[in-house]
mmCIF file with all atom_site columns, C-alpha atoms in Angstrom:
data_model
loop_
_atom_site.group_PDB
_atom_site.id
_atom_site.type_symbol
_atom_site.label_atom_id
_atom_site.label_alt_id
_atom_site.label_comp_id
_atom_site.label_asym_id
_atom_site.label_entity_id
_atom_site.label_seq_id
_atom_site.pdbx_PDB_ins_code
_atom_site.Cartn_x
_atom_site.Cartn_y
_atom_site.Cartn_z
_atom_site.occupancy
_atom_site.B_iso_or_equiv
_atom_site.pdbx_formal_charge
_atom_site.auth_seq_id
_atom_site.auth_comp_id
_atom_site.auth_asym_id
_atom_site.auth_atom_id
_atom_site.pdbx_PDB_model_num
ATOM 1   C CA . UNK A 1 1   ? 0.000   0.000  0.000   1.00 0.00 ? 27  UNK A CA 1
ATOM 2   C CA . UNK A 1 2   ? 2.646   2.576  0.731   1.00 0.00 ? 28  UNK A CA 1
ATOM 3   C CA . UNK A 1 3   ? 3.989   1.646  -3.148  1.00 0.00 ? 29  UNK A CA 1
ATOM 4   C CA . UNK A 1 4   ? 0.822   2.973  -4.433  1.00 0.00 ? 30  UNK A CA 1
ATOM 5   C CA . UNK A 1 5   ? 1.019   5.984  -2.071  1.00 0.00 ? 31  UNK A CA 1
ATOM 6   C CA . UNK A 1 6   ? 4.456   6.674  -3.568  1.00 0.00 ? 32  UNK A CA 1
ATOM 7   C CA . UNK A 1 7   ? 3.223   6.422  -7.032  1.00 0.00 ? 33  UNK A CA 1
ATOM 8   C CA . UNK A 1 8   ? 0.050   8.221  -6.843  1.00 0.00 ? 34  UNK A CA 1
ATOM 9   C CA . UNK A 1 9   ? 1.801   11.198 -5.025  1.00 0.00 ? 35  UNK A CA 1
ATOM 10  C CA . UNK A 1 10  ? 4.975   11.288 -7.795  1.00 0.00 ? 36  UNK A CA 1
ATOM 11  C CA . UNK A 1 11  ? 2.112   11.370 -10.572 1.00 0.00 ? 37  UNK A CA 1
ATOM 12  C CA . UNK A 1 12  ? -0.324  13.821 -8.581  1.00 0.00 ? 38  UNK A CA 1
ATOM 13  C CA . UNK A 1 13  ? 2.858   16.075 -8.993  1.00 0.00 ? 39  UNK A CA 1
ATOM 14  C CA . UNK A 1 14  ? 3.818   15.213 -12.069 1.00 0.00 ? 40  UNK A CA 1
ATOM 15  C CA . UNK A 1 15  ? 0.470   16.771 -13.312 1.00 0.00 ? 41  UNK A CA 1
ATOM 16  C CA . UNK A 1 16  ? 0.990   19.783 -11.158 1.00 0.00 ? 42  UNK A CA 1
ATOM 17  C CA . UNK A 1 17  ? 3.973   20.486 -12.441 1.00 0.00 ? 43  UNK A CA 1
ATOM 18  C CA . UNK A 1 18  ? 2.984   20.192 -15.869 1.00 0.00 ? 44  UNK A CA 1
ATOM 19  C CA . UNK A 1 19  ? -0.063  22.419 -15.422 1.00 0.00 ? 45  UNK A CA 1
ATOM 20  C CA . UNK A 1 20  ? 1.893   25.003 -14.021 1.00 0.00 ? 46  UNK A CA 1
ATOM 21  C CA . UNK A 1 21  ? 4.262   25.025 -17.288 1.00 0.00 ? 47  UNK A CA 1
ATOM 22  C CA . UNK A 1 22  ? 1.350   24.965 -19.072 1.00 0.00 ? 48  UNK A CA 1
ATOM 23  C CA . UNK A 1 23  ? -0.429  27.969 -17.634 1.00 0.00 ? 49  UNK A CA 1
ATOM 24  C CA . UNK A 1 24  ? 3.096   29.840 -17.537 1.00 0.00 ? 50  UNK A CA 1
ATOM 25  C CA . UNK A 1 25  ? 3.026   29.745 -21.253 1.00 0.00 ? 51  UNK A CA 1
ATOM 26  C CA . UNK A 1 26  ? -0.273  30.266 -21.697 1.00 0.00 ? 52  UNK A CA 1
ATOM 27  C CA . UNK A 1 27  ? 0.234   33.256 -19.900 1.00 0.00 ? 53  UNK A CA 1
ATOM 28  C CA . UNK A 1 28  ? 3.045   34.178 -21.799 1.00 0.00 ? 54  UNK A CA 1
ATOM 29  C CA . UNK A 1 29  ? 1.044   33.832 -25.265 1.00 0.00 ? 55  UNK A CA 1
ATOM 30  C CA . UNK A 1 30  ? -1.338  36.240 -23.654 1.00 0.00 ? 56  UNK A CA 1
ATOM 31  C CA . UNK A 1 31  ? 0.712   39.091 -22.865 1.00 0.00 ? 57  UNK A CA 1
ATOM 32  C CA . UNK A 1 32  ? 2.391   38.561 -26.318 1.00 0.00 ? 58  UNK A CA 1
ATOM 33  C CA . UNK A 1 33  ? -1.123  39.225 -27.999 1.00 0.00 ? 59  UNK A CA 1
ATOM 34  C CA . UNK A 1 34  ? -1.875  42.104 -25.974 1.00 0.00 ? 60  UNK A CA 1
ATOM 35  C CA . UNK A 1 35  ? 1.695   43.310 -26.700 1.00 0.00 ? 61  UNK A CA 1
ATOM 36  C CA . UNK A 1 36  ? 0.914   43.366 -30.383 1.00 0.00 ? 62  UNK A CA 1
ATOM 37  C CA . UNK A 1 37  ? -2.844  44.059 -30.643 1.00 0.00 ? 63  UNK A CA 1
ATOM 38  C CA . UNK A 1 38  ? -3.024  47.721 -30.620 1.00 0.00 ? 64  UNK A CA 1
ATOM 39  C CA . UNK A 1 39  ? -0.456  47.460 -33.090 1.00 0.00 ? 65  UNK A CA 1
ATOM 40  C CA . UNK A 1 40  ? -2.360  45.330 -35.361 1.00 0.00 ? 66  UNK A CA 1
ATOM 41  C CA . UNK A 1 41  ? -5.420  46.965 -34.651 1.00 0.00 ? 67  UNK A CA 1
ATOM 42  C CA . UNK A 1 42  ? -4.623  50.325 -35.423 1.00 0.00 ? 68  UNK A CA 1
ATOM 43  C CA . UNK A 1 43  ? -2.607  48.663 -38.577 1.00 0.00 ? 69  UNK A CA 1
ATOM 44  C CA . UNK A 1 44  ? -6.450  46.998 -39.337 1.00 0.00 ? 70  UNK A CA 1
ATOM 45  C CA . UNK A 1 45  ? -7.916  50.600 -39.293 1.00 0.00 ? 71  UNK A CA 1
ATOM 46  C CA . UNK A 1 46  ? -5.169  52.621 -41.238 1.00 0.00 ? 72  UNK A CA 1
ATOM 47  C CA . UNK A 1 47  ? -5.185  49.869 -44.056 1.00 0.00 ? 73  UNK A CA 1
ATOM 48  C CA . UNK A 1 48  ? -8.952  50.513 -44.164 1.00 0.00 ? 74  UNK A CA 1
ATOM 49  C CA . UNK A 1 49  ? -8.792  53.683 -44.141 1.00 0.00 ? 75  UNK A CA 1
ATOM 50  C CA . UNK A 1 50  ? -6.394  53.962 -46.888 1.00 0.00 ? 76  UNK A CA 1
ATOM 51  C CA . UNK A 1 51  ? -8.798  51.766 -48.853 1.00 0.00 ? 77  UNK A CA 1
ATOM 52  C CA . UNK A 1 52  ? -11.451 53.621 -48.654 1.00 0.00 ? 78  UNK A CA 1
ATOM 53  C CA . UNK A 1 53  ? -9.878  56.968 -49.409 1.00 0.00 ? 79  UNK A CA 1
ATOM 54  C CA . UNK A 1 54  ? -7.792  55.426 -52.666 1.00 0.00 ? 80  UNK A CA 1
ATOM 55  C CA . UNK A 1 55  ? -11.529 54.627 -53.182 1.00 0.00 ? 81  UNK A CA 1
ATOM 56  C CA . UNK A 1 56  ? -13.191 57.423 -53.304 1.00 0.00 ? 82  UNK A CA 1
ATOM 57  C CA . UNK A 1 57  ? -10.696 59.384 -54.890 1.00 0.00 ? 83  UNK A CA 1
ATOM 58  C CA . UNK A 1 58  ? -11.061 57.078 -58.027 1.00 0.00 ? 84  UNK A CA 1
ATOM 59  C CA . UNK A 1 59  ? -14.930 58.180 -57.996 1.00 0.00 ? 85  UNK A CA 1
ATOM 60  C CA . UNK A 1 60  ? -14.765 61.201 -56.983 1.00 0.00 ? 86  UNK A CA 1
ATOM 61  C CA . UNK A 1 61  ? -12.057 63.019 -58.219 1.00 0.00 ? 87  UNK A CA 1
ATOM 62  C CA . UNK A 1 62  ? -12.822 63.481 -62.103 1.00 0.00 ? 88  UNK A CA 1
ATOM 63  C CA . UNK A 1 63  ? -16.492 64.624 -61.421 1.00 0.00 ? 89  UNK A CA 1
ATOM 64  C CA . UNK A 1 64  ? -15.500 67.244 -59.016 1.00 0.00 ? 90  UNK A CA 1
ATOM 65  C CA . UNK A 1 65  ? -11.873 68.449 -60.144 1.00 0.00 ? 91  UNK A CA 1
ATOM 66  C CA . UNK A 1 66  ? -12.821 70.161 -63.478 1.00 0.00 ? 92  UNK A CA 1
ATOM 67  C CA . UNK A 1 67  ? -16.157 71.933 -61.469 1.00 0.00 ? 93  UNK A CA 1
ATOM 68  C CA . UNK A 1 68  ? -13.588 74.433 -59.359 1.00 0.00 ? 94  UNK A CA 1
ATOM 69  C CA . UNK A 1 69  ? -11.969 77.475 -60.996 1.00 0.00 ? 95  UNK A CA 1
ATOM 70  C CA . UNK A 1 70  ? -8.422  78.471 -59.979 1.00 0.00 ? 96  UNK A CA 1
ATOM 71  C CA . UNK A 1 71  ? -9.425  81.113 -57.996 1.00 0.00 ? 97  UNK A CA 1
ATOM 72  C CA . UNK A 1 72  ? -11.760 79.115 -55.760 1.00 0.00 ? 98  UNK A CA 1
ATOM 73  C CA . UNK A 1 73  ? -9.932  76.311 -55.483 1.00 0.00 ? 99  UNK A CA 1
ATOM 74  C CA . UNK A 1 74  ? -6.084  76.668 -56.003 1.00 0.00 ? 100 UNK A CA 1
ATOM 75  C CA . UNK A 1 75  ? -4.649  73.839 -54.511 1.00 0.00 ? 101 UNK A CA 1
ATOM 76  C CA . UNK A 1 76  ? -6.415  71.617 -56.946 1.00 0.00 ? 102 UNK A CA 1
ATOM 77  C CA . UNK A 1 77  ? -4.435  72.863 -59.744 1.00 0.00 ? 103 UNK A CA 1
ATOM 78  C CA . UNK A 1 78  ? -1.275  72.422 -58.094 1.00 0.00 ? 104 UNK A CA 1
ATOM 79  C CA . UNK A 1 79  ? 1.103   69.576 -58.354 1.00 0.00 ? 105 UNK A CA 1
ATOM 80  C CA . UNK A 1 80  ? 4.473   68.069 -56.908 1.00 0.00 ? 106 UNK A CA 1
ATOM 81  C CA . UNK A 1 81  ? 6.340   70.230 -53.856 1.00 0.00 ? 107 UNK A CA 1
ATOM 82  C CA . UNK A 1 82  ? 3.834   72.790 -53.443 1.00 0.00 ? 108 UNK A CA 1
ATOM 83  C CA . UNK A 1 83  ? 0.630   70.295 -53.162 1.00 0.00 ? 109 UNK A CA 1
ATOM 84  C CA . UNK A 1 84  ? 2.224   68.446 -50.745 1.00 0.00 ? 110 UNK A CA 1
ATOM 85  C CA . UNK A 1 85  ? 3.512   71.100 -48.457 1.00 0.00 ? 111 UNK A CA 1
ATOM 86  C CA . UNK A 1 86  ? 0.405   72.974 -48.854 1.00 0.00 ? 112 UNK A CA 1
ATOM 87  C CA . UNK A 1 87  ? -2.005  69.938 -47.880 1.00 0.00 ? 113 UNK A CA 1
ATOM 88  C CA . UNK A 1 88  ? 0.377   69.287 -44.915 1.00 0.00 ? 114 UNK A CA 1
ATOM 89  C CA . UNK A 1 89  ? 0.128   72.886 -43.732 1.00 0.00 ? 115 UNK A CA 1
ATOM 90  C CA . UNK A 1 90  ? -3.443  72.803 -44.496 1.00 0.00 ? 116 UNK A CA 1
ATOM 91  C CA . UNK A 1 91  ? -3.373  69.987 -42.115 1.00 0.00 ? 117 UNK A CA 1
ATOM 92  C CA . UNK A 1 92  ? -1.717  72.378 -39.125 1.00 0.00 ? 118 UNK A CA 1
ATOM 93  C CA . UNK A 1 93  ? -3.994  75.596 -40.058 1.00 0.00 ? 119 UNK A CA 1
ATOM 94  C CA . UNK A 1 94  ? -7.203  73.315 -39.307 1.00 0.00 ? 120 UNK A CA 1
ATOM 95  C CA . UNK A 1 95  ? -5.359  71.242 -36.356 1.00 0.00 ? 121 UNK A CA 1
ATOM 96  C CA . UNK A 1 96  ? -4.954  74.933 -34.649 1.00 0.00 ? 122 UNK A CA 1
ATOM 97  C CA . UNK A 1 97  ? -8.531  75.564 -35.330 1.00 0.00 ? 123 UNK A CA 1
ATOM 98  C CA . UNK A 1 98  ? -9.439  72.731 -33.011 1.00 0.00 ? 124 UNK A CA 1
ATOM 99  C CA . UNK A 1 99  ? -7.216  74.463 -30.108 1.00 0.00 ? 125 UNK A CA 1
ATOM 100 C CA . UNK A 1 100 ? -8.434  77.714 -30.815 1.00 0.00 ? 126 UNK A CA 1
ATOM 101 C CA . UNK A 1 101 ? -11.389 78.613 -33.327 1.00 0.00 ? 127 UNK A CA 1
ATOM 102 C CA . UNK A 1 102 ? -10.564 82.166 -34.343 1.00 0.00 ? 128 UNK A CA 1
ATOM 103 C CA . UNK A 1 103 ? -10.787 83.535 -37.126 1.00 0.00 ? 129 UNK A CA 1
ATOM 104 C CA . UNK A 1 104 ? -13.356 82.032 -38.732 1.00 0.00 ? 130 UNK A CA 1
ATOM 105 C CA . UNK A 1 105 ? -14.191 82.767 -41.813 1.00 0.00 ? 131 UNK A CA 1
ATOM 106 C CA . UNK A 1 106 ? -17.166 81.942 -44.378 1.00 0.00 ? 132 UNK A CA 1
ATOM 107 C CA . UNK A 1 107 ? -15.055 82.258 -47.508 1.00 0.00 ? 133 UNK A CA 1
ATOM 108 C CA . UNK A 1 108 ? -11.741 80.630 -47.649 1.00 0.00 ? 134 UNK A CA 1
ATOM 109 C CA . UNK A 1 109 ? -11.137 80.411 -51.600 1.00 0.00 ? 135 UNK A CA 1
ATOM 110 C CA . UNK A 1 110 ? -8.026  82.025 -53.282 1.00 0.00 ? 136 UNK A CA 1
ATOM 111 C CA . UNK A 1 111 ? -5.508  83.470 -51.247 1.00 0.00 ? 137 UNK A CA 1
ATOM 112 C CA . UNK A 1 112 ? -7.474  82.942 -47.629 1.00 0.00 ? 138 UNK A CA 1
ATOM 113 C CA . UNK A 1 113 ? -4.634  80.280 -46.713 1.00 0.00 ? 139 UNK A CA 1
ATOM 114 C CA . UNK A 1 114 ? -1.685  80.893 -49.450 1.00 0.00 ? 140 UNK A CA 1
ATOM 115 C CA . UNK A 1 115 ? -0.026  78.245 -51.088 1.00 0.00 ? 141 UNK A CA 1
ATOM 116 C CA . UNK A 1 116 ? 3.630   76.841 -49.358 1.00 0.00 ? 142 UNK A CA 1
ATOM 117 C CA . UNK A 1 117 ? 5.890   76.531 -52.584 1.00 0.00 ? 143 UNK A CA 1
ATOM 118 C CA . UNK A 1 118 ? 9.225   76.493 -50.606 1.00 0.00 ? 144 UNK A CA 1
ATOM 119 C CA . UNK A 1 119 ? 10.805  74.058 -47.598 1.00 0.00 ? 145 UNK A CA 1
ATOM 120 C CA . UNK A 1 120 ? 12.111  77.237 -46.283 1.00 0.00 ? 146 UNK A CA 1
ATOM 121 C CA . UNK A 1 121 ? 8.835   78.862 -45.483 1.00 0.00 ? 147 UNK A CA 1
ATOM 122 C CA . UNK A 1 122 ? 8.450   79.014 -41.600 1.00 0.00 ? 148 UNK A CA 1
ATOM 123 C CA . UNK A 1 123 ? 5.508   78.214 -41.948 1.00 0.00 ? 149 UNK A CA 1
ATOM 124 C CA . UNK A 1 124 ? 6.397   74.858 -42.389 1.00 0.00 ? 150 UNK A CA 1
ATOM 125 C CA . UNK A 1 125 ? 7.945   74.479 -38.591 1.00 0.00 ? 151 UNK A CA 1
ATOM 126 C CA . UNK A 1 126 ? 4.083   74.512 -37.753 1.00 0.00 ? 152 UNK A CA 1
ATOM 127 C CA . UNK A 1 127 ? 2.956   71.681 -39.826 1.00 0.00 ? 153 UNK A CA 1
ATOM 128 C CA . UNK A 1 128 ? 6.418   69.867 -38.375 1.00 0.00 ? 154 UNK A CA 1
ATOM 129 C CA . UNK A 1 129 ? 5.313   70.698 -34.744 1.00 0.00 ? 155 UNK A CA 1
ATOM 130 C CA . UNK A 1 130 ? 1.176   68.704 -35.354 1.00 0.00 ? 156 UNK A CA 1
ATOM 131 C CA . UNK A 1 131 ? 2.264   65.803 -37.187 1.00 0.00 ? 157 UNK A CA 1
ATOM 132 C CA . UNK A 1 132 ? 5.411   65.411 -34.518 1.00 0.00 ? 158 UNK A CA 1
ATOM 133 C CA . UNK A 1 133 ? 2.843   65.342 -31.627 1.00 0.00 ? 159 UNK A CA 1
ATOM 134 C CA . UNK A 1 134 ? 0.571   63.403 -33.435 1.00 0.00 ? 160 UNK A CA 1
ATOM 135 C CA . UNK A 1 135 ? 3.090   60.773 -34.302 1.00 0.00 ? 161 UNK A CA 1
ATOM 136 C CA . UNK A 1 136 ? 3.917   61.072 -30.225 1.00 0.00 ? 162 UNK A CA 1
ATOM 137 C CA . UNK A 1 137 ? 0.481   60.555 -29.499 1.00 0.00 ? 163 UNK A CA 1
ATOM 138 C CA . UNK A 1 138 ? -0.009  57.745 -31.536 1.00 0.00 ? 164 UNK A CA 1
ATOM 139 C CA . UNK A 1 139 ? 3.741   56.138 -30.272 1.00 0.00 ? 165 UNK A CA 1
ATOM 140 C CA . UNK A 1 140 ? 2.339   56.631 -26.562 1.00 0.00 ? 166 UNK A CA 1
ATOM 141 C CA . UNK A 1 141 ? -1.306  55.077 -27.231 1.00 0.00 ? 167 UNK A CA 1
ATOM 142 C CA . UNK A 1 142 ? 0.148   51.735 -29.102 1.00 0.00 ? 168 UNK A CA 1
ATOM 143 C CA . UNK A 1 143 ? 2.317   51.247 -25.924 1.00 0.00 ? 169 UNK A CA 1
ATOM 144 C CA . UNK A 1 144 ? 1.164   48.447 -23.415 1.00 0.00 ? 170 UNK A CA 1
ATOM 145 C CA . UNK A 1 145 ? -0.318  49.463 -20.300 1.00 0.00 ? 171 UNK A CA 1
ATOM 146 C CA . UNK A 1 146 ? 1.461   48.352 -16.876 1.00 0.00 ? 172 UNK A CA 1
ATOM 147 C CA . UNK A 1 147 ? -0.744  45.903 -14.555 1.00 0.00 ? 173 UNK A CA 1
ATOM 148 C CA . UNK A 1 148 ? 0.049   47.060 -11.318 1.00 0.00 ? 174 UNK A CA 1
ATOM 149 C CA . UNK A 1 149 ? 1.803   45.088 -9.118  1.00 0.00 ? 175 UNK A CA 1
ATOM 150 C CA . UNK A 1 150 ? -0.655  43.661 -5.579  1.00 0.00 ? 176 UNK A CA 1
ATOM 151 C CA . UNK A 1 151 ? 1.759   44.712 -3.297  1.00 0.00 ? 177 UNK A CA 1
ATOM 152 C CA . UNK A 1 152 ? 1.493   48.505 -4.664  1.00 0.00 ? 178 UNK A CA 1
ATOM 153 C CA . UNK A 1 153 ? -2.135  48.382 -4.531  1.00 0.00 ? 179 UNK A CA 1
ATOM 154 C CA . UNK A 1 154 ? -2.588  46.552 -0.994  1.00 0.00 ? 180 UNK A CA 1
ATOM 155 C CA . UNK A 1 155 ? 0.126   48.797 0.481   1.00 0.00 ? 181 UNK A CA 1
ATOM 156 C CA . UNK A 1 156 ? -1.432  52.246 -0.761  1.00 0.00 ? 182 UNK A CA 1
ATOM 157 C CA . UNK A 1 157 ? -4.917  50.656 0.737   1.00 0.00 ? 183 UNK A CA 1
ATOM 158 C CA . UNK A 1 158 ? -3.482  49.993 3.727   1.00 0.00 ? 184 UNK A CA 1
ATOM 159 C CA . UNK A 1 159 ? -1.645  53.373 4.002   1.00 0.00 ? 185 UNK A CA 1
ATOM 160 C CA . UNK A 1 160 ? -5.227  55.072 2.927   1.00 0.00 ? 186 UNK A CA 1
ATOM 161 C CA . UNK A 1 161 ? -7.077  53.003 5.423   1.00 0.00 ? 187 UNK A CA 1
ATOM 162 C CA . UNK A 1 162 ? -4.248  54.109 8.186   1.00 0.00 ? 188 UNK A CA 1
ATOM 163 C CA . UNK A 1 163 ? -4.201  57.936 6.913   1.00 0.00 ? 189 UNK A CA 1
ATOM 164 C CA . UNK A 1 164 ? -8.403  57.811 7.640   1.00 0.00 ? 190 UNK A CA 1
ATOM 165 C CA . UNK A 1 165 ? -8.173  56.420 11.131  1.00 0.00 ? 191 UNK A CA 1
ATOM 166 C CA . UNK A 1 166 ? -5.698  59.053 12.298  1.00 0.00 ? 192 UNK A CA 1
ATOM 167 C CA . UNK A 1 167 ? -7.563  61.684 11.284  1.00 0.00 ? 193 UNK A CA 1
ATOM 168 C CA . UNK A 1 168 ? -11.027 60.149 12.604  1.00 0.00 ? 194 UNK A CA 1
ATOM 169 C CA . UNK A 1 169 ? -9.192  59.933 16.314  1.00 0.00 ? 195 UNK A CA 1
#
């Protein structure tokens, strides 16, 4: 009888042990995912969005392009450098207009916002300064949040629970 005691305790551990490896990497795997799915997800939603705007500009843009004149639309008739310096600072002017709505303006054809045609225009330090804290922004949010450790939590509790009876006495 104590053979069979022996044996049934070795394999009773046996299983424990393997369990435990078990959940260890199952635990692993998890983080892992949750490591790499804001990553994917937010790779999901730009590749969508892409999509959809490669899209529409198929559709859209020969029934709308030729409707403009020059002088209400300018950008439209630009190409190369200055479209894409002028979209990008287009980008900051209406970025600033979510911080601080002023002035407005019903009318913004022609010269309203004027075209960038240069890298040395200063205005192009503003357009450097929203898409570098939007790119932060973006870095910080993809980043895995820290589970906080038990003890941390049970010590602050206890030092909150001690902190309210002294100053009920």
């Amino acid at each position: 009888s104590s053979n069979k005691l022996v044996s049934t305790s070795t394999s009773t551990a046996a299983t424990s042990s393997s369990q435990s490896q078990q959940s260890t990497t199952s635990n692993t795997n998890s983080v892992g995912f949750q490591w790499y799915w804001p990553s994917f997800r937010f790779s999901v939603i730009a590749i969508s969005g892409m999509i959809y705007l490669i899209g529409r500009k198929l559709i859209t843009v020969t029934f709308t392009l030729h409707n403009y004149r020059f002088l209400e639309n300018p950008l439209a008739y630009t190409s190369g450098l200055t479209k894409v310096l002028s979209i990008a600072h287009l980008h900051a002017f209406y970025a600033g207009f979510l911080v601080w709505p002023f002035p407005l303006c019903a009318d913004w054809s022609f010269n309203a916002v004027p075209l960038l045609t240069s890298l040395a225009d200063p205005r192009n330090l503003r357009t450097l300064y929203v898409y570098t804290t939007v790119g932060v922004l973006l870095y910080i949010s993809m980043l895995p949040s820290k589970p906080q450790s038990s003890k941390s939590s049970q010590s602050s509790s206890k030092n909150s629970s001690k902190s309210s009876s002294s100053s009920s006495s």
